[in-house]
Amino acid sequence: MSSYVLAIDQGTTSTRAILYDESGMARGVDQREFPQLYPHPDHVEHDPEQIWESVREVVRGALAAAGADGAQVAAIGITNQRETTIVWDRETGRPVYNAIVWQDRRTADICRRWKTEEELIRERTGLVSHPYFSASKLRWILDNVPGARERAERGELAFGTVDSYLIWRLTGGAVHATDVTNASRTMLFNLRSEAWDGELCHLFSIPEPLLPAVQRSASRFGETRGLDFLPDGIPICGVAGDQQASLFGQGCWSHGDAKCTYGTGAFLLVNLATDFILSRSGLITTAAATPEGEPLQYALEGSLFIAGAAIQWLRDGLGIIETAPQVNELAARARPDSEVVFVPALVGLGAPYWVPEAQGTIFGLTRATGAAELARATLESIALQVRDLVLAIESDTGFSLQRLRADGGAAKSDLLLALQANVLGATVERMREGESTALGAAMLAALGAGLQDKETLRGWAQVERAFEPSGDREAVEALIRRWEHAVKTTIEHYKRAH
Ligand code: ADP
């Protein structure tokens, strides 16, 4: 009877479960969306019960799709939306408030107050004071849910990111734990001492009895108990936040290995091995998924708000394509002499420019410009923004990137990845597994459970196609110059306008 590793991928809008066989092939998949709650314009919440319900359903669905029995699951890996904050009662298991989702902006004021501690926060956690991370969300719950603070001080409540909450539920309330990658997104975890930072907890008024035990990403977290969809005793052996799981799942295990996930936004992470480097370009330092028995590894992370979202705008805002993949046929028809540059600052400019007041701009329109030229400029803008993140990483670390691995929906575009290789002057490798997060969680679980060794697991991260820099270097240089000038002009314009 074959055995499987079950990956639970608990994302922001949907939950997936995938069963991987002993060679790392997906044999059964199921996915469910769950409700997004917007009780106020700045608030984004999830009902933890609905998250849990979606997990139960997709695990059942994946087992059915593989024709497998729960008893065949040898280990469980969890990967999750990061930073989302849940506080629950240790006695009843009931959350005291909905999950506050990473996108939620209600704690902007709290974070502004904490700006006075910016240097301390950066030195200790690798992060910047921002509502995105868990600490201010946890503080908000303690300040706003009647009785929560007193109960937290008495040790009656537990805080966790979604991984912690799922570990708690899967183990029947026996285990309150998280992994280093999720801990590193809370703004409470000291990346150098690898422990909760007492001084930061004190500054932020967070009672320490709330906090989970922190383990390596591939280690034994606990066993299933009392579930109606899986038998007792299956070990949970792999846990990592989504982007770190993706870095691991793409085999980026050594110093300088980098990956970019091209989804709605884009996430670029580069493995720093054991070098704790703080960015001077507004990127953040975070823990990379690290197996038990190895020194903690770090990663630098830069993200773009708008990547595939720019393609969605062509579809939904302009209506020049009907489906996202059509952008490729359209862009392939662009006139080669077009000098259109699109700066897709549709929600301001994030890393590495940090100009929130910027807006989108299009340069270089002529009477010959049409939808095709705009489609091409859109794909170029994604590749060029990623290049700017890569330049920031190179300036922070002093190394030069030779290879970038790629996954996510927009990485299906051959044209985008070919452009990416050209503007980076580096090889871009598209992975066989289009979504490496679940694969990474499964790899961590297989490693943590001792089912596979690292060398065998390396073979699970397969490259589907490599894109090398090609074509006319001069044209690429001219494109880069036009882009740099356009970004500079856009920034100047909107800074002056505000
Ligand atoms: P997320 O996980 O952020 O929801 P996905 O990884 O599913 O995103 O990627 C979705 C994005 O990929 C969309 O913005 C869409 O525009 C883009 N996309 C999907 N297929 C293609 C394609 N064939 N070519 C270019 N872009 C694509």
XYZ file of C-alpha atoms and ligand atoms in Angstrom:
525
model
C 0.000 0.000 0.000
C 1.527 3.316 -1.051
C 1.931 6.109 1.448
C 1.424 9.819 0.937
C 2.468 13.131 2.363
C -0.490 15.467 2.848
C 0.127 19.173 2.275
C -2.452 21.612 3.634
C -2.096 24.985 1.881
C -4.233 27.485 3.776
C -4.232 30.623 1.586
C -5.906 34.010 1.869
C -8.914 33.259 -0.305
C -8.879 29.475 -0.542
C -7.621 26.320 1.121
C -6.048 23.459 -0.797
C -4.982 19.962 0.147
C -2.609 17.935 -2.011
C -1.483 14.346 -1.540
C 2.049 13.701 -2.777
C 3.359 10.222 -3.458
C 6.850 8.971 -2.605
C 8.375 10.595 -5.685
C 6.823 13.999 -5.066
C 4.048 13.704 -7.670
C 0.661 15.188 -6.763
C -1.908 12.351 -6.729
C -4.964 14.033 -5.294
C -5.916 17.703 -5.037
C -8.890 19.590 -3.683
C -9.487 23.298 -3.216
C -12.260 25.385 -1.615
C -12.778 29.100 -1.346
C -14.057 30.443 1.945
C -15.763 33.735 2.861
C -13.833 36.987 3.166
C -15.358 39.266 5.789
C -15.193 43.062 5.365
C -16.987 44.478 8.415
C -15.474 47.942 7.795
C -13.593 49.503 4.823
C -10.180 48.978 6.515
C -10.995 45.617 8.068
C -10.423 42.160 6.556
C -11.349 39.144 8.653
C -11.794 35.385 8.383
C -13.922 33.184 10.592
C -11.446 30.610 12.012
C -14.261 28.017 12.098
C -14.779 28.508 8.351
C -11.030 28.126 7.768
C -11.103 24.889 9.764
C -14.211 23.690 7.921
C -12.457 24.318 4.579
C -9.462 22.275 5.777
C -11.705 19.333 6.696
C -13.437 19.462 3.332
C -10.310 19.684 1.179
C -8.484 16.928 3.060
C -11.483 14.652 2.497
C -11.629 15.801 -1.141
C -7.917 15.191 -1.799
C -8.107 11.699 -0.243
C -11.126 10.900 -2.437
C -9.396 12.287 -5.561
C -6.371 10.057 -4.915
C -8.572 7.079 -4.017
C -6.626 6.956 -0.758
C -7.461 6.192 2.821
C -6.444 8.451 5.719
C -4.356 5.595 7.103
C -2.057 5.973 4.076
C -1.022 9.495 5.117
C 2.481 9.175 6.562
C 3.005 12.836 7.457
C 1.320 16.243 7.236
C 2.838 19.542 6.094
C 1.167 22.922 6.596
C 1.757 26.129 4.678
C -0.328 29.202 5.268
C -1.222 32.821 4.632
C 1.259 34.662 6.803
C 0.766 37.229 9.601
C -2.991 36.614 9.956
C -3.704 36.654 13.683
C -5.965 34.433 15.809
C -6.476 34.410 19.584
C -8.381 31.531 21.141
C -9.399 30.133 24.508
C -7.109 27.309 25.615
C -9.949 25.625 27.497
C -12.740 25.647 24.893
C -10.626 26.155 21.769
C -13.001 28.964 20.769
C -11.504 32.067 19.109
C -12.188 35.257 21.074
C -12.385 37.267 17.838
C -12.295 36.609 14.096
C -8.904 36.101 12.452
C -7.489 39.528 11.531
C -6.100 39.060 8.026
C -2.670 40.346 6.927
C -4.340 42.842 4.536
C -6.227 44.513 7.384
C -5.229 48.172 7.966
C -7.058 48.951 11.243
C -3.801 49.085 13.218
C -2.077 51.777 11.110
C -2.226 54.188 14.081
C -0.707 51.679 16.509
C 2.154 51.111 14.050
C 2.713 54.840 13.600
C 3.154 55.141 17.383
C 5.668 52.291 17.318
C 7.730 54.085 14.635
C 9.791 55.587 17.485
C 11.134 52.050 18.010
C 11.861 51.520 14.297
C 15.579 50.777 14.724
C 15.018 48.319 17.561
C 12.283 46.541 15.596
C 14.501 46.265 12.527
C 17.569 45.067 14.418
C 15.641 42.420 16.302
C 12.974 41.233 13.848
C 14.247 42.261 10.382
C 10.883 44.011 9.796
C 9.479 47.538 9.694
C 6.635 48.733 11.912
C 3.645 48.002 9.685
C 0.038 46.834 10.165
C 0.821 43.903 7.858
C 2.622 42.001 10.648
C 0.911 40.245 13.577
C 2.023 42.266 16.626
C -0.305 45.245 16.163
C -3.251 42.973 15.288
C -2.672 41.010 18.493
C -2.442 44.246 20.445
C -5.734 45.401 18.909
C -7.520 42.223 20.031
C -6.131 42.587 23.563
C -7.274 46.229 23.677
C -10.691 45.737 22.105
C -12.096 42.368 23.166
C -13.547 42.747 26.681
C -11.540 40.785 29.243
C -8.978 39.553 26.707
C -5.946 41.217 28.267
C -6.666 39.961 31.801
C -7.340 36.473 30.498
C -4.162 36.550 28.407
C -2.145 37.551 31.475
C -3.629 34.618 33.402
C -2.473 32.287 30.606
C -6.015 31.361 29.554
C -5.658 32.442 25.930
C -3.416 31.378 23.044
C -2.197 33.478 20.110
C -1.229 31.969 16.813
C -0.857 32.559 13.114
C -2.973 30.223 10.969
C -0.390 27.395 11.114
C -0.546 27.435 14.942
C -4.310 27.393 14.945
C -4.388 24.424 12.544
C -1.749 22.529 14.579
C -3.890 23.127 17.668
C -7.036 21.838 15.921
C -5.312 18.885 14.248
C -3.804 17.725 17.559
C -7.073 18.044 19.480
C -5.733 21.015 21.459
C -2.613 19.195 22.638
C 0.012 21.343 20.883
C 0.487 25.128 20.775
C 3.392 25.666 18.410
C 4.552 27.514 15.306
C 7.629 27.402 13.083
C 10.423 29.935 12.710
C 9.167 31.316 9.380
C 5.737 32.160 10.770
C 7.215 33.455 14.027
C 9.433 35.784 11.988
C 6.328 37.557 10.601
C 4.897 38.530 13.976
C 7.301 41.423 14.766
C 7.807 39.785 18.187
C 10.440 37.207 17.262
C 14.122 37.923 17.702
C 15.818 36.573 14.590
C 19.259 36.565 16.179
C 18.468 34.830 19.484
C 15.705 32.740 17.829
C 13.292 33.398 20.673
C 10.355 35.679 21.445
C 11.812 39.075 22.263
C 10.894 39.998 25.855
C 11.721 43.667 25.355
C 9.514 44.012 22.275
C 6.684 42.107 23.995
C 6.976 44.543 26.882
C 7.067 47.604 24.585
C 4.002 46.372 22.671
C 2.213 45.212 25.873
C 1.908 41.602 24.706
C 1.727 39.081 27.605
C 4.215 36.297 26.850
C 1.988 33.421 28.094
C 0.006 33.952 24.857
C 2.842 32.893 22.592
C 3.360 29.459 20.992
C 6.509 27.334 21.196
C 8.731 27.944 18.159
C 10.170 24.980 16.250
C 12.213 24.416 13.135
C 10.108 24.135 9.955
C 10.939 20.437 9.456
C 10.489 18.868 12.891
C 7.836 16.945 14.789
C 5.067 19.314 15.874
C 2.546 16.739 17.135
C 0.108 14.055 15.976
C -3.476 14.101 14.801
C -6.018 13.356 17.511
C -9.795 13.108 17.670
C -10.529 14.097 14.048
C -13.417 12.773 11.976
C -11.500 12.975 8.670
C -8.064 11.524 9.551
C -7.023 8.738 11.931
C -5.150 9.493 15.156
C -1.374 9.463 15.267
C -0.373 11.039 11.907
C 2.624 13.290 12.605
C 2.678 16.966 11.561
C 6.308 17.380 10.528
C 6.535 20.364 8.165
C 5.328 23.937 8.722
C 6.244 27.141 6.880
C 4.619 30.400 5.798
C 3.608 30.430 2.124
C 6.536 32.357 0.609
C 9.164 30.504 2.620
C 7.526 27.171 1.757
C 7.700 28.226 -1.884
C 11.412 29.094 -1.573
C 12.022 25.645 -0.075
C 9.750 23.906 -2.600
C 11.735 25.417 -5.471
C 14.931 23.945 -4.069
C 16.408 27.353 -3.163
C 18.349 25.973 -0.201
C 21.750 27.625 -0.597
C 23.167 31.108 -0.238
C 22.129 33.285 -3.201
C 19.354 30.972 -4.478
C 16.347 33.113 -5.385
C 12.748 32.641 -6.444
C 9.957 34.873 -7.611
C 6.282 33.964 -7.371
C 4.338 35.876 -10.033
C 0.747 36.019 -8.784
C -1.554 39.004 -8.359
C 1.472 40.631 -6.728
C 4.965 39.188 -6.825
C 7.199 37.885 -4.050
C 10.935 37.699 -4.519
C 12.963 35.868 -1.866
C 16.657 35.178 -1.828
C 18.307 32.709 0.523
C 20.957 34.339 2.755
C 21.986 31.056 4.455
C 23.181 32.048 7.946
C 23.979 35.712 7.087
C 21.617 38.025 8.926
C 21.630 41.033 6.580
C 19.446 44.089 7.088
C 18.375 45.821 3.885
C 19.181 49.418 3.092
C 16.614 49.386 0.276
C 13.433 48.806 2.232
C 13.338 45.024 1.851
C 12.714 42.856 4.884
C 14.762 40.104 6.468
C 12.925 36.968 7.403
C 13.557 33.385 8.540
C 13.850 30.827 5.744
C 12.365 27.354 6.248
C 15.023 25.505 8.212
C 15.070 21.806 9.158
C 15.772 20.655 12.711
C 19.439 20.248 13.512
C 20.565 22.969 11.069
C 21.516 26.552 11.918
C 18.720 29.023 11.225
C 18.704 30.284 7.650
C 17.572 33.763 6.655
C 16.091 35.261 3.499
C 15.675 38.771 2.093
C 12.193 39.450 0.800
C 10.854 42.083 -1.563
C 7.321 42.208 -2.861
C 5.409 44.011 -5.588
C 1.791 44.993 -5.067
C 1.015 44.833 -8.776
C 2.316 42.053 -11.042
C -0.409 39.829 -12.552
C -2.800 42.514 -11.313
C -1.574 44.749 -14.167
C -2.742 42.050 -16.605
C -6.058 41.913 -14.755
C -6.361 45.662 -15.312
C -5.916 45.195 -19.079
C -8.737 42.665 -18.870
C -11.134 44.280 -16.381
C -10.215 47.968 -16.543
C -9.528 48.394 -20.262
C -11.256 45.326 -21.698
C -8.518 44.800 -24.332
C -8.276 41.091 -23.457
C -10.935 38.683 -22.250
C -8.702 36.284 -20.350
C -5.280 36.740 -18.753
C -3.453 34.282 -21.082
C -4.552 36.365 -24.113
C -2.089 39.048 -23.041
C 0.657 36.882 -24.528
C -0.755 36.604 -28.078
C -1.570 40.289 -28.041
C 1.870 41.353 -26.777
C 3.580 39.153 -29.369
C 1.993 41.314 -32.078
C 3.441 44.596 -30.701
C 5.479 46.725 -33.100
C 9.150 46.158 -32.319
C 9.853 49.916 -32.533
C 7.252 50.765 -29.854
C 8.663 52.797 -26.979
C 5.617 52.558 -24.731
C 6.506 52.329 -21.033
C 3.833 51.514 -18.466
C 4.631 52.242 -14.811
C 1.888 50.205 -13.103
C 1.776 52.201 -9.859
C -1.944 51.446 -9.597
C -1.795 51.354 -5.775
C 1.347 53.479 -5.319
C 4.902 52.202 -5.596
C 6.218 49.759 -2.997
C 9.650 48.129 -2.727
C 12.215 49.330 -3.515
C 10.879 52.847 -4.317
C 8.332 53.403 -1.508
C 6.244 56.208 -2.976
C 2.677 55.498 -1.826
C 1.324 58.629 -3.528
C 2.500 57.538 -7.007
C -0.103 56.630 -9.614
C 0.096 54.607 -12.800
C 1.542 56.334 -15.882
C 1.992 55.478 -19.550
C 4.754 57.083 -21.615
C 5.559 56.945 -25.318
C 2.115 56.920 -26.942
C 1.984 57.649 -30.692
C -0.691 57.238 -33.358
C 0.777 53.796 -34.013
C 0.202 52.673 -30.419
C -2.515 50.101 -29.909
C -3.572 47.405 -27.499
C -0.678 45.139 -28.525
C 1.954 47.715 -27.569
C 0.253 48.273 -24.222
C 0.085 44.523 -23.569
C 3.787 44.205 -24.247
C 4.612 47.179 -22.034
C 2.573 45.550 -19.265
C 4.610 42.324 -19.382
C 7.798 44.391 -19.567
C 6.723 46.376 -16.508
C 6.409 43.219 -14.420
C 9.869 42.021 -15.458
C 11.399 45.465 -14.918
C 9.912 45.888 -11.440
C 11.309 42.471 -10.486
C 14.667 43.613 -11.868
C 14.549 46.634 -9.561
C 13.974 44.314 -6.581
C 16.898 42.165 -7.722
C 19.122 45.266 -7.954
C 18.112 46.179 -4.381
C 19.000 42.692 -3.181
C 22.316 42.814 -5.023
C 23.182 46.144 -3.466
C 22.244 44.856 0.026
C 24.143 41.598 -0.241
C 26.969 42.337 -2.669
C 26.330 39.212 -4.710
C 25.220 38.991 -8.287
C 22.199 36.908 -9.116
C 22.844 34.252 -11.753
C 19.581 32.342 -11.640
C 15.988 33.063 -10.657
C 13.387 30.342 -10.185
C 9.792 31.197 -11.038
C 6.297 29.994 -10.194
C 2.779 31.440 -9.833
C -0.006 32.089 -12.355
C 1.749 34.752 -14.445
C 4.909 32.592 -14.713
C 2.907 30.541 -17.229
C 3.727 33.321 -19.676
C 6.765 32.317 -21.789
C 7.040 35.886 -22.995
C 7.194 37.287 -19.450
C 9.921 34.864 -18.383
C 11.914 35.453 -21.574
C 11.716 39.204 -20.909
C 12.716 38.554 -17.310
C 15.827 36.653 -18.368
C 16.713 39.477 -20.787
C 16.382 42.348 -18.356
C 18.167 40.443 -15.575
C 20.891 39.043 -17.812
C 20.358 35.821 -15.819
C 18.744 32.416 -16.291
C 15.088 32.174 -15.297
C 13.798 28.680 -14.519
C 10.111 27.837 -14.488
C 9.288 25.033 -12.080
C 7.267 21.955 -13.040
C 5.046 22.526 -10.012
C 3.216 25.780 -10.828
C 2.498 26.464 -7.146
C 5.508 25.515 -5.084
C 4.031 26.392 -1.686
C 2.222 23.085 -1.142
C 5.154 21.146 -2.565
C 7.492 22.936 -0.148
C 5.266 22.031 2.819
C 5.216 18.402 1.670
C 9.007 18.373 1.276
C 9.446 19.795 4.785
C 7.037 17.182 6.167
C 8.800 14.317 4.378
C 12.110 15.560 5.746
C 10.795 16.162 9.275
C 9.205 12.713 9.404
C 12.402 11.085 8.175
C 10.586 9.655 5.127
C 13.079 11.125 2.635
C 16.577 12.546 2.847
C 17.520 15.963 1.517
C 19.235 14.668 -1.590
C 16.168 12.711 -2.711
C 13.937 15.676 -1.971
C 16.061 17.921 -4.156
C 14.715 15.854 -7.068
C 11.144 16.867 -6.187
C 11.928 20.448 -7.254
C 12.005 19.971 -11.020
C 12.667 22.684 -13.569
C 10.148 22.563 -16.412
C 11.866 25.093 -18.690
C 14.858 27.440 -18.497
C 14.893 30.873 -20.182
C 18.291 32.314 -21.082
C 19.040 35.958 -21.940
C 18.843 36.313 -25.701
C 18.330 38.850 -28.456
C 19.656 42.297 -29.010
C 21.504 43.570 -25.883
C 21.332 47.140 -27.102
C 17.545 47.001 -27.347
C 17.371 45.564 -23.814
C 19.645 48.328 -22.513
C 17.455 50.939 -24.203
C 14.334 49.388 -22.650
C 15.951 49.497 -19.184
C 16.976 53.146 -19.670
C 13.446 54.107 -20.770
C 11.996 52.300 -17.732
C 14.382 53.908 -15.247
C 13.638 57.336 -16.658
C 9.894 56.695 -16.600
C 9.924 55.546 -12.950
C 12.010 58.553 -11.933
C 9.699 60.947 -13.775
C 6.591 59.323 -12.275
C 7.991 59.593 -8.769
C 8.987 63.238 -9.259
C 5.589 64.082 -10.696
C 3.552 62.590 -7.869
C 5.854 63.797 -5.121
C 5.479 67.315 -6.482
C 1.718 66.945 -6.924
C 1.229 66.035 -3.231
P -2.704 34.579 -6.661
O -2.118 33.356 -6.026
O -2.065 35.866 -6.279
O -4.204 34.638 -6.632
P -2.002 33.261 -9.156
O -0.680 32.661 -8.854
O -3.189 32.374 -9.305
O -2.338 34.474 -8.189
O -1.804 34.096 -10.510
C -2.844 34.881 -11.021
C -2.266 35.951 -11.934
O -1.597 35.338 -13.028
C -3.364 36.808 -12.485
O -3.061 38.141 -12.140
C -3.300 36.622 -13.994
O -3.356 37.880 -14.607
C -1.955 35.976 -14.247
N -1.984 34.916 -15.283
C -2.610 33.738 -15.236
N -2.374 33.016 -16.365
C -1.546 33.761 -17.122
C -0.885 33.584 -18.394
N -1.057 32.475 -19.107
N -0.103 34.578 -18.850
C 0.078 35.714 -18.113
N -0.494 35.931 -16.918
C -1.288 34.979 -16.420
